[in-house]
Every structure is written in structure tokens, then in C-alpha cells.
Amino acid sequence: MQTITITGGQTLRGTIRPAAAKNSVLPLLAATLLCGEPCCLHSVPDLADVDTSLALLQAVGAKAVRHGPDLCTLPVSAADLFGEIPPHLAGAMRSSVFYLAPLLCRVGMVRLPLPGGCRLGPRPVDIHLAGLAAMGARVELEGEAVTLRRTGPLQGTDFTLRLPSVGATMTLLMAACCAMGTTVLRGAACEPEVCDLARFLCACGAQITGAGTPVIVIQGRRTLGGVLYTPIPDRIAAATYGAAVAAAGGEITIEGCTPAYYQAFLQFLRDCGVQTVLHENAVTLLRDPQKKLRGGQQLYANAWPAFATDTAPLAAAVLLEAEGASEIYDHLFANRFACAEGFAAMGASCRVKGRMLQITGGAMLQAAEVKAPDLRGGAALFVAALAARGTSVLQDPGHIRRGYADLAADLAQLGARCAVQCQPVRR
Ligand code: EPU
């Protein structure tokens, strides 16, 4: 198990560039199964979830190789693909769900044991399944596994998502590219990563209009080729660096990620008193460590373009020492604030009430030994430790590397005092 030691009180300075977005790269890797020619994704970070995706691709018979920062996949004939997703890979990440549509299309059947991922509350896949069923898939549920089969090709359909699920929109985009005829998705998610998947599929030959709006129209049955593709930068990593400088103080520039991708988080930082200077494809953030941040914030995390749920724990970390009580409500996930226990161990006064985190504010954070409960909660505890007095120890049973290749190295590059130690697993 990894532990990360973080000594708070160091101001941050420098320039940093987020790598490609995890939540784009993972569905794109699954989508390469639909492509009849090689694909190459640029600047893919070395994340645990990317390793899991590569293992999953290999397990179903596909070929993917890393060339430095790029990941390249080779086309595979349907006869060489298997539709069985191994339980240990399905259980290692939520994104195993992205393999449902491509394997159903290519192989004719797919069996997915329960997908894993952060324990953020119930994360059903009913919308993915309802959409695929509307295209003609037969859905068999058996215990915690789902098997999908098709007898003929999937059929284009007019489908309304009961809520704008990012993952289900991506599943149905992929399926609709292989379906016969036109598919209309209504109530679709509008997140930048959905647009990125649509752009990737179009670059491979798909015909999709309306991505980024709630109504997406897909003309199916195009043969997909290959592409050299640069996924969008990771807006959640960018927000994490922003939260870090807000907590620790200093001046950093986050480049290569358009501020529009995380404008709600930047607005939050401004409301707290962090100065933001916007450039075309970068933002400079300044926070005077001598001045208290402003609390008194009411944040409501919801689907794009609202405040992003993944940035809610990061905002909480920033607000612990700010002047005035704040509340953050997460509309999407029931258990977003499992990191509150770690905040409390550092001396913060905060309380989880249902989906809401109430923060008293004005804390003087002290170093503590804390445990990352999930990916973004772990990053939030890291951020809080940057503001705390003394050296905190963050135990991370593998969560943070699922979404950040090396968060400690990123922040150390900006002047944070932090280091990763690997401890042998106790038996
Ligand atoms: N939902 C359903 N049924 C479904 C699908 C979703 O009820 O079939 C519910 C979920 O339970 C949740 C809400 O809809 O309450 C939103 O879920 P969504 O499907 O939009 O999220 P996701 O696709 O599971 C992706 C990201 C998450 C991010 C959310 C919201 C990936 C791999 N994950 O999850 O990222 O929080 O969208 O933006 O793309 C992370 O990076 O740490 C992370 C959790």
C-alpha cells in the first residue's frame, strides 16, 4: 500500500499542464474496439484505470501497446474477440461498463460482472441497459452479472435517458454507431468528455450531430476507421491543482486546459478570494497565504455545466479554513463526502447530512494520519494536508493513482513538500 507524506504550509509556484482526461481516455479505449484500423491516443497518463483498461482489452482479445505517452490499439477481427469480461477487471473500475456496447456490437454477446469504481453510493447501470434493449439487445440479469445478446444487428431508435448519465450517453453513442439506421438520444449528458467521445468517433468516420446538447442524433452503420487522436485535457486534475494553490497559497499557472472546461470551479475559487487571470488556454491563480479565504459558500454539484461532482470534495478541502460556514450538496452521488472523516481528523468542523456536507469554516488544520476513501476524496485530503500545520500521512489503498499518474510529483513540482512511500502489503 502507498502512503503519501505531506508537510503543509509551503506555498506553491510554477506552471503545470494536466494530461489527457481520465474520463475521456477510458471510454475512448473501449471505443477503439469498434475501429477497423489502428488508433493512437496522445498524452495518456499512466493511471491505474488505464492499466486496467489495457488488461481488459487484452483479456477480450484486443491488442494495445504504449509508446511513451501514447497508447495505440490495433484492429481485431470479430472472430478473435471474446465477450466475457473477467470479474477482477470488471470489479476494478466503473469504466468496465464502457465495454458493453462495443463487445455486444462486435461479438454479438457480452457478459459483465458487477462493475467496480469509487463507492460513491448506488451506481446502477439501468439506463445503459434500457437504451441497449431499445436497440434490440436481450438483457439477462443473473446475480450481479449482466449478459447482453443480439440476434441481428442493433437497430437505431429514439431513446430518452431518464437522467443525463455520462456513462449511459457514451454507451449509447457507441452502440448507435453500429446500429442500423438513425438513433436519437434525448436527455443526453452534455459533459465535455461526451463531446470528446463523439469527436473521436466522428474522426473515425461516424456521423454524429448534437453532442454537447441534450439531443444527439447518430446515423449508424458507418464503417469506422482509425485515427491519431488527442483527448481533451483533464479538467478535474486542473481543478485539483487550483484547489491546491487555494489551500496552500502562492501563484501557479495551469496551462493547456481551456478555463471553460472548469469554469464553475474557477468561479468558486474567485468567490473564495483567489485571484484568477484568464489566458486563452491557461489560467493563473494567485492566493495570498496571509489572507483568509472567504467561506459562506453554497455549492450544488450536478451535471454539466453545473459545479462538477468530482470537484465537490476538492472545494470542501478549500473551505475548511475559510471564514464562514459553507454547504455543499451533491445531487449525483449519495456518498460523495466520505473524506469528511479525514477532514475531521485534521481538526476541521464538518458534518455529512445526507448528500450535503456542512462546513463550519475557520479551522486551523493540523497534520493527521488519514485514509483516502475514494479517488477524489483522497485528492481532497491531499489538498487539506497542504494547508495543515505539520506532516500528514495519507494512506492510499490505490485510489489516487486511479485518476492521477503521480499527484505527489505534480504538486512537488510546484513546491509542495510531499513524497510517496510504498509499504509492503501486510499478510
Ligand atoms: N445512474 C443511474 N443509472 C445508470 C447510470 C447512472 O441511476 O444507468 C445514476 C448514477 O447512479 C449517478 C448519476 O446517474 O447517481 C450520474 O451517473 P453518471 O452515469 O453520469 O456517472 P458515471 O458515468 O458513472 C462519470 C465519471 C465520474 C463522474 C460522473 C459524473 C467516468 C469513468 N466516471 O461516471 O467520475 O463523477 O460521470 O460526472 O467517466 C471520477 O472520475 O472519480 C468519477 C467518479
Coordinates of C-alpha atoms and ligand atoms in Angstrom, one line a residue:
M1 CA 0.0 0.0 0.0
Q2 CA 1.2 3.5 -0.7
T3 CA 1.4 6.2 1.9
I4 CA 2.0 9.8 1.0
T5 CA 3.6 12.2 3.5
I6 CA 2.6 15.9 3.1
T7 CA 4.1 18.7 5.0
G8 CA 1.7 21.7 5.0
G9 CA 2.5 25.4 4.9
Q10 CA 4.6 25.5 1.7
T11 CA 3.3 28.0 -0.9
L12 CA 3.1 26.8 -4.5
R13 CA 4.7 28.4 -7.5
G14 CA 5.1 27.3 -11.2
T15 CA 3.3 26.1 -14.2
I16 CA 1.6 22.8 -14.7
R17 CA -0.2 21.1 -17.6
P18 CA -2.8 18.4 -17.0
A19 CA -2.5 15.2 -19.0
A20 CA -5.4 13.7 -21.1
A21 CA -8.7 13.4 -19.2
K22 CA -9.1 10.0 -17.5
N23 CA -12.9 10.2 -18.2
S24 CA -12.2 10.6 -21.9
V25 CA -9.4 8.2 -22.3
L26 CA -11.2 5.3 -20.6
P27 CA -14.3 5.3 -22.9
L28 CA -12.1 6.1 -25.9
L29 CA -10.0 2.9 -25.3
A30 CA -13.2 0.9 -25.2
A31 CA -14.5 2.6 -28.4
T32 CA -11.3 1.6 -30.3
L33 CA -12.8 -1.9 -30.3
L34 CA -15.2 -0.6 -33.0
C35 CA -12.4 0.6 -35.2
G36 CA -11.2 -1.3 -38.3
E37 CA -7.9 0.4 -38.4
P38 CA -5.2 1.3 -35.8
C39 CA -5.9 4.2 -33.3
C40 CA -3.4 6.2 -31.3
L41 CA -4.3 8.3 -28.3
H42 CA -1.8 11.0 -27.4
S43 CA -0.6 12.1 -23.9
V44 CA -2.4 9.3 -22.0
P45 CA -1.4 9.4 -18.3
D46 CA -0.1 6.3 -16.6
L47 CA -3.2 5.7 -14.4
A48 CA -4.2 2.5 -12.7
D49 CA -7.5 2.7 -14.6
V50 CA -5.6 2.9 -17.9
D51 CA -3.6 -0.2 -16.8
T52 CA -6.9 -2.0 -16.0
S53 CA -8.3 -0.9 -19.4
L54 CA -5.2 -2.3 -21.2
A55 CA -5.6 -5.6 -19.3
L56 CA -9.3 -5.7 -20.2
L57 CA -8.6 -5.1 -23.9
Q58 CA -6.1 -7.9 -23.8
A59 CA -8.5 -10.2 -21.9
V60 CA -11.1 -9.8 -24.6
G61 CA -8.6 -10.4 -27.4
A62 CA -7.7 -6.9 -28.5
K63 CA -4.2 -5.5 -28.8
A64 CA -3.0 -2.2 -27.3
V65 CA 0.5 -1.0 -26.7
R66 CA 2.0 2.0 -25.0
H67 CA 4.6 4.1 -26.9
G68 CA 5.8 6.5 -24.3
P69 CA 2.9 8.9 -23.6
D70 CA 0.8 7.5 -26.5
L71 CA -1.4 4.4 -26.4
C72 CA -2.0 2.6 -29.7
T73 CA -4.6 -0.1 -30.5
L74 CA -4.7 -2.5 -33.4
P75 CA -7.8 -3.7 -35.1
V76 CA -9.1 -7.2 -34.3
S77 CA -11.4 -9.3 -36.2
A78 CA -14.7 -10.2 -34.5
A79 CA -13.8 -13.9 -34.5
D80 CA -10.8 -13.1 -32.3
L81 CA -12.8 -11.1 -29.7
F82 CA -14.4 -12.6 -26.6
G83 CA -17.5 -11.2 -24.9
E84 CA -16.6 -12.3 -21.4
I85 CA -15.2 -9.6 -19.1
P86 CA -13.2 -11.1 -16.3
P87 CA -14.7 -10.4 -12.9
H88 CA -11.5 -9.0 -11.4
L89 CA -11.2 -6.4 -14.2
A90 CA -14.9 -5.5 -14.1
G91 CA -14.6 -5.0 -10.4
A92 CA -11.5 -2.9 -10.6
M93 CA -13.2 0.1 -12.2
R94 CA -16.5 1.6 -13.1
S95 CA -15.3 2.1 -16.7
S96 CA -15.6 -1.7 -17.4
V97 CA -19.2 -0.7 -18.3
F98 CA -17.9 1.0 -21.5
Y99 CA -17.1 -2.4 -22.9
L100 CA -20.8 -3.5 -23.0
A101 CA -21.7 -1.7 -26.3
P102 CA -18.5 -2.4 -28.3
L103 CA -18.4 -6.1 -27.4
L104 CA -22.2 -6.5 -27.9
C105 CA -21.8 -4.9 -31.4
R106 CA -18.7 -6.8 -32.4
V107 CA -19.1 -10.2 -30.8
G108 CA -22.9 -10.4 -30.5
M109 CA -22.8 -11.1 -26.8
V110 CA -21.1 -9.6 -23.7
R111 CA -21.1 -10.7 -20.1
L112 CA -20.2 -8.0 -17.5
P113 CA -19.9 -8.9 -13.8
L114 CA -20.6 -6.1 -11.4
P115 CA -18.6 -3.0 -12.4
G116 CA -16.4 -1.5 -9.6
G117 CA -15.2 2.0 -9.0
C118 CA -15.4 4.5 -6.2
R119 CA -18.1 3.7 -3.6
L120 CA -20.0 6.9 -4.1
G121 CA -23.4 5.4 -3.4
P122 CA -25.6 3.2 -5.6
R123 CA -24.4 3.3 -9.2
P124 CA -26.9 1.3 -11.2
V125 CA -26.5 0.7 -15.0
D126 CA -30.2 0.6 -15.8
I127 CA -30.1 3.4 -18.3
H128 CA -27.2 1.7 -20.3
L129 CA -29.3 -1.5 -20.3
A130 CA -32.6 0.2 -21.2
G131 CA -31.0 2.0 -24.1
L132 CA -29.3 -1.1 -25.5
A133 CA -32.6 -3.1 -25.0
A134 CA -34.4 -0.4 -27.0
M135 CA -31.9 -1.1 -29.8
G136 CA -32.8 -4.8 -29.7
A137 CA -30.4 -6.3 -27.2
R138 CA -31.7 -9.1 -25.0
V139 CA -30.7 -8.4 -21.4
E140 CA -30.3 -11.2 -18.9
L141 CA -29.6 -10.4 -15.3
E142 CA -28.1 -13.1 -13.1
G143 CA -27.0 -12.3 -9.6
E144 CA -24.7 -9.3 -10.0
A145 CA -23.7 -10.0 -13.7
V146 CA -25.5 -8.9 -16.8
T147 CA -25.4 -10.7 -20.1
L148 CA -26.4 -8.9 -23.3
R149 CA -27.1 -10.7 -26.6
R150 CA -28.2 -9.7 -30.0
T151 CA -29.6 -12.0 -32.7
G152 CA -29.3 -9.5 -35.6
P153 CA -27.7 -6.1 -35.9
L154 CA -28.8 -3.4 -33.3
Q155 CA -31.5 -1.1 -34.6
G156 CA -31.5 2.7 -34.4
T157 CA -34.0 4.0 -32.0
D158 CA -35.5 7.2 -30.4
F159 CA -34.5 6.9 -26.7
T160 CA -34.9 9.2 -23.8
L161 CA -32.5 8.8 -20.9
R162 CA -34.3 9.1 -17.6
L163 CA -31.5 11.2 -16.4
P164 CA -28.4 12.6 -18.2
S165 CA -26.0 9.9 -17.3
V166 CA -22.5 10.5 -18.7
G167 CA -21.7 6.8 -18.9
A168 CA -25.0 5.7 -20.4
T169 CA -24.8 8.5 -23.0
M170 CA -21.4 7.2 -24.0
T171 CA -22.6 3.6 -24.1
L172 CA -25.5 4.5 -26.4
L173 CA -23.3 6.7 -28.6
M174 CA -21.0 3.7 -29.3
A175 CA -23.9 1.3 -29.8
A176 CA -25.7 3.7 -32.2
C177 CA -22.7 4.0 -34.4
C178 CA -23.1 0.2 -35.2
A179 CA -26.9 0.1 -35.2
M180 CA -28.9 0.1 -38.4
G181 CA -30.4 3.5 -39.2
T182 CA -30.8 6.6 -37.1
T183 CA -30.7 6.9 -33.3
V184 CA -31.9 9.9 -31.5
L185 CA -30.7 10.2 -27.8
R186 CA -32.8 12.6 -25.8
G187 CA -31.9 13.9 -22.3
A188 CA -28.3 13.1 -23.1
A189 CA -25.4 14.2 -20.9
C190 CA -23.5 17.3 -22.2
E191 CA -20.2 16.9 -20.4
P192 CA -17.0 17.8 -22.4
E193 CA -16.0 14.1 -22.2
V194 CA -19.2 13.1 -24.1
C195 CA -18.3 15.6 -26.8
D196 CA -14.8 14.2 -26.9
L197 CA -16.1 10.7 -27.5
A198 CA -18.3 12.0 -30.2
R199 CA -15.4 13.9 -31.8
F200 CA -13.3 10.7 -31.7
L201 CA -16.0 8.6 -33.3
C202 CA -16.6 11.2 -36.0
A203 CA -12.8 11.3 -36.6
C204 CA -13.1 7.6 -37.2
G205 CA -15.9 8.0 -39.7
A206 CA -19.1 8.1 -37.5
Q207 CA -21.8 10.6 -38.2
I208 CA -23.0 12.3 -35.0
T209 CA -24.6 15.7 -34.5
G210 CA -25.7 17.5 -31.4
A211 CA -23.1 16.2 -28.9
G212 CA -22.9 18.7 -26.1
T213 CA -26.6 19.3 -26.3
P214 CA -29.4 17.1 -24.7
V215 CA -30.4 15.7 -28.2
I216 CA -27.8 13.7 -30.1
V217 CA -28.5 12.2 -33.5
I218 CA -26.4 9.4 -34.8
Q219 CA -26.5 7.9 -38.3
G220 CA -25.5 4.3 -37.7
R221 CA -23.7 1.6 -39.7
R222 CA -20.7 3.5 -40.8
T223 CA -17.5 1.6 -41.1
L224 CA -15.2 3.1 -38.5
G225 CA -11.5 3.5 -39.5
G226 CA -8.6 4.6 -37.3
V227 CA -7.3 7.9 -36.0
L228 CA -4.4 9.7 -34.3
Y229 CA -6.3 11.5 -31.6
T230 CA -5.5 13.9 -28.7
P231 CA -8.1 13.6 -26.0
I232 CA -9.2 16.7 -24.1
P233 CA -7.1 17.6 -21.0
D234 CA -8.2 16.5 -17.6
R235 CA -10.4 19.3 -16.2
I236 CA -10.6 17.6 -12.8
A237 CA -6.9 17.4 -12.5
A238 CA -6.8 21.1 -13.4
A239 CA -9.3 21.8 -10.6
T240 CA -7.2 19.8 -8.2
Y241 CA -4.1 22.0 -8.9
G242 CA -6.4 25.0 -8.5
A243 CA -7.6 23.7 -5.1
A244 CA -4.1 23.0 -4.1
V245 CA -2.9 26.6 -4.6
A246 CA -6.1 27.9 -2.9
A247 CA -5.3 25.8 0.1
A248 CA -1.6 26.4 0.3
G249 CA -1.3 29.9 -1.2
G250 CA 1.1 31.0 -3.9
E251 CA 0.8 31.6 -7.6
I252 CA 0.5 28.9 -10.3
T253 CA -0.4 28.8 -14.0
I254 CA -2.4 25.8 -15.3
E255 CA -1.8 25.6 -19.0
G256 CA -3.1 23.5 -21.9
C257 CA -6.6 23.3 -20.5
T258 CA -9.2 25.8 -21.6
P259 CA -10.7 27.6 -18.5
A260 CA -14.1 26.9 -19.9
Y261 CA -13.8 23.3 -19.0
Y262 CA -13.8 24.1 -15.3
Q263 CA -15.3 27.5 -15.2
A264 CA -17.7 26.6 -12.3
F265 CA -14.7 25.7 -10.2
L266 CA -12.8 28.8 -11.2
Q267 CA -15.8 30.9 -10.2
F268 CA -15.9 29.1 -6.9
L269 CA -12.2 30.0 -6.3
R270 CA -12.8 33.6 -7.2
D271 CA -15.7 33.7 -4.8
C272 CA -13.3 32.5 -2.1
G273 CA -10.9 35.3 -2.9
V274 CA -8.4 33.5 -5.2
Q275 CA -7.3 35.9 -8.0
T276 CA -7.7 34.4 -11.4
V277 CA -6.1 35.7 -14.6
L278 CA -7.6 34.0 -17.7
H279 CA -5.5 33.4 -20.8
E280 CA -6.6 31.8 -24.0
N281 CA -5.7 28.2 -23.0
A282 CA -4.4 28.7 -19.4
V283 CA -5.2 30.4 -16.1
T284 CA -3.0 31.9 -13.5
L285 CA -4.2 31.6 -9.9
L286 CA -2.9 33.7 -7.1
R287 CA -3.7 33.4 -3.4
D288 CA -2.0 35.4 -0.7
P289 CA -1.4 32.9 2.2
Q290 CA -1.6 35.7 4.7
K291 CA -5.2 36.4 3.9
K292 CA -8.1 34.2 4.9
L293 CA -10.3 32.8 2.2
R294 CA -13.9 33.7 2.1
G295 CA -16.3 30.9 3.1
G296 CA -20.1 31.3 3.3
Q297 CA -20.4 29.4 0.0
Q298 CA -23.5 27.3 -1.1
L299 CA -22.4 24.9 -3.8
Y300 CA -24.7 22.5 -5.7
A301 CA -22.9 19.8 -7.6
N302 CA -24.9 18.5 -10.6
A303 CA -24.5 17.5 -14.3
W304 CA -22.6 19.8 -16.7
P305 CA -22.5 22.8 -16.8
A306 CA -23.2 22.9 -13.1
F307 CA -20.5 22.6 -10.5
A308 CA -18.8 19.2 -11.2
T309 CA -19.4 16.4 -8.6
D310 CA -15.8 15.3 -8.9
T311 CA -14.7 18.8 -7.7
A312 CA -17.1 18.8 -4.7
P313 CA -14.6 17.2 -2.2
L314 CA -11.8 19.5 -3.5
A315 CA -14.0 22.6 -2.9
A316 CA -14.7 21.2 0.6
A317 CA -10.9 21.0 1.3
V318 CA -10.5 24.6 0.3
L319 CA -13.4 25.8 2.5
L320 CA -12.3 24.1 5.8
E321 CA -10.1 27.1 6.9
A322 CA -12.1 29.8 5.1
E323 CA -14.0 32.3 7.1
G324 CA -17.7 31.5 7.4
A325 CA -19.9 28.4 7.2
S326 CA -20.4 26.7 3.8
E327 CA -22.6 23.9 2.5
I328 CA -22.0 21.6 -0.5
Y329 CA -24.8 19.5 -1.8
D330 CA -24.1 16.7 -4.4
H331 CA -27.1 15.9 -6.5
L332 CA -25.5 13.0 -8.3
F333 CA -23.9 10.7 -5.7
A334 CA -25.2 9.8 -2.3
N335 CA -21.8 9.2 -0.7
R336 CA -19.6 11.9 -2.1
F337 CA -18.2 13.1 1.1
A338 CA -16.6 10.1 2.7
C339 CA -13.5 12.2 3.0
A340 CA -15.2 14.2 5.8
E341 CA -13.8 11.8 8.4
G342 CA -10.3 12.6 7.3
F343 CA -11.1 16.4 7.4
A344 CA -12.3 16.0 11.0
A345 CA -9.2 14.1 12.0
M346 CA -7.2 17.2 10.8
G347 CA -9.3 19.4 13.1
A348 CA -12.0 20.6 10.7
S349 CA -15.5 21.0 11.9
C350 CA -17.7 19.5 9.2
R351 CA -20.8 17.2 9.1
V352 CA -22.3 15.0 6.4
K353 CA -26.1 15.3 6.4
G354 CA -27.5 13.1 3.6
R355 CA -26.0 14.3 0.4
M356 CA -24.8 17.5 1.9
L357 CA -21.6 18.5 3.6
Q358 CA -21.8 21.3 6.2
I359 CA -18.6 23.0 6.9
T360 CA -18.3 25.4 9.9
G361 CA -15.1 27.1 8.4
G362 CA -12.4 28.9 10.2
A363 CA -10.5 25.7 11.2
M364 CA -6.7 25.6 11.9
L365 CA -5.9 22.4 10.3
Q366 CA -3.4 20.1 12.0
A367 CA -1.5 17.2 10.4
A368 CA -3.0 13.8 10.9
E369 CA -2.9 10.3 9.7
V370 CA -5.8 9.8 7.3
K371 CA -7.0 7.3 4.7
A372 CA -8.2 8.0 1.1
P373 CA -11.8 6.7 1.0
D374 CA -12.0 7.1 -2.8
L375 CA -10.3 8.8 -5.7
R376 CA -11.5 12.5 -5.4
G377 CA -11.8 12.2 -1.6
G378 CA -8.2 11.1 -1.5
A379 CA -7.1 14.1 -3.6
A380 CA -9.2 16.4 -1.3
L381 CA -7.4 15.0 1.8
F382 CA -4.1 15.7 0.0
V383 CA -5.2 19.3 -0.6
A384 CA -6.3 19.8 3.0
A385 CA -2.9 18.4 4.2
L386 CA -1.2 21.2 2.1
A387 CA -2.9 23.7 4.4
A388 CA -2.4 21.9 7.6
R389 CA 0.4 22.5 10.2
G390 CA 2.9 19.6 10.3
T391 CA 3.3 16.4 8.3
S392 CA 0.3 14.4 7.5
V393 CA 0.3 10.8 6.4
L394 CA -2.2 9.9 3.7
Q395 CA -2.8 6.2 3.4
D396 CA -4.0 5.4 -0.1
P397 CA -5.1 1.9 -0.8
G398 CA -4.7 2.5 -4.5
H399 CA -7.4 5.2 -5.1
I400 CA -5.5 8.3 -6.1
R401 CA -3.4 6.6 -8.8
R402 CA -6.7 5.5 -10.5
G403 CA -7.1 9.2 -11.6
Y404 CA -3.7 10.9 -11.2
A405 CA -0.5 9.3 -12.6
D406 CA 1.5 10.9 -9.7
L407 CA -0.2 13.6 -7.8
A408 CA 2.6 13.9 -5.3
A409 CA 5.2 14.5 -8.1
D410 CA 2.8 17.1 -9.8
L411 CA 2.4 19.1 -6.5
A412 CA 6.1 18.6 -5.5
Q413 CA 7.0 20.2 -8.9
L414 CA 5.0 23.2 -7.7
G415 CA 6.9 23.4 -4.4
A416 CA 4.8 21.2 -2.1
R417 CA 6.7 19.1 0.4
C418 CA 5.3 15.6 -0.3
A419 CA 6.6 12.2 -1.0
V420 CA 5.3 8.7 -1.8
Q421 CA 6.3 5.7 0.3
C422 CA 5.4 2.2 -0.8
Q423 CA 4.7 -0.1 2.2
P424 CA 4.7 -3.9 1.8
V425 CA 1.2 -5.3 2.0
R426 CA 0.6 -6.9 5.4
R427 CA -0.5 -10.6 5.2
Ligands
EPU1 N1 -27.2 6.5 -12.9 C1 -28.3 5.6 -12.9 N2 -28.4 4.6 -13.8 C2 -27.5 4.5 -14.8 C3 -26.4 5.4 -14.9 C4 -26.3 6.3 -13.9 O1 -29.1 5.7 -12.0 O2 -27.7 3.6 -15.7 C5 -27.0 7.5 -11.9 C6 -25.8 7.2 -11.1 O3 -26.0 6.3 -10.0 C7 -25.5 8.6 -10.6 C8 -25.9 9.5 -11.7 O4 -26.8 8.7 -12.5 O5 -26.2 8.9 -9.4 C9 -24.8 10.1 -12.6 O6 -24.0 9.0 -13.0 P1 -23.3 9.0 -14.4 O7 -23.7 7.8 -15.2 O8 -23.4 10.4 -15.1 O9 -21.8 8.9 -14.0 P2 -20.7 7.8 -14.4 O10 -20.7 7.6 -15.9 O11 -20.9 6.6 -13.6 C10 -18.8 9.5 -14.8 C11 -17.4 9.7 -14.3 C12 -17.5 10.1 -12.8 C13 -18.2 11.4 -12.7 C14 -19.6 11.2 -13.2 C15 -20.5 12.5 -13.2 C16 -16.2 8.1 -15.6 C17 -15.5 6.8 -15.6 N3 -16.7 8.4 -14.4 O12 -19.4 8.5 -14.0 O13 -16.1 10.3 -12.5 O14 -18.3 11.7 -11.3 O15 -19.5 10.8 -14.6 O16 -19.8 13.5 -13.9 O17 -16.4 8.7 -16.6 C18 -14.2 10.1 -11.1 O18 -13.5 10.4 -12.1 O19 -13.7 10.0 -9.9 C19 -15.6 9.8 -11.3 C20 -16.4 9.2 -10.3

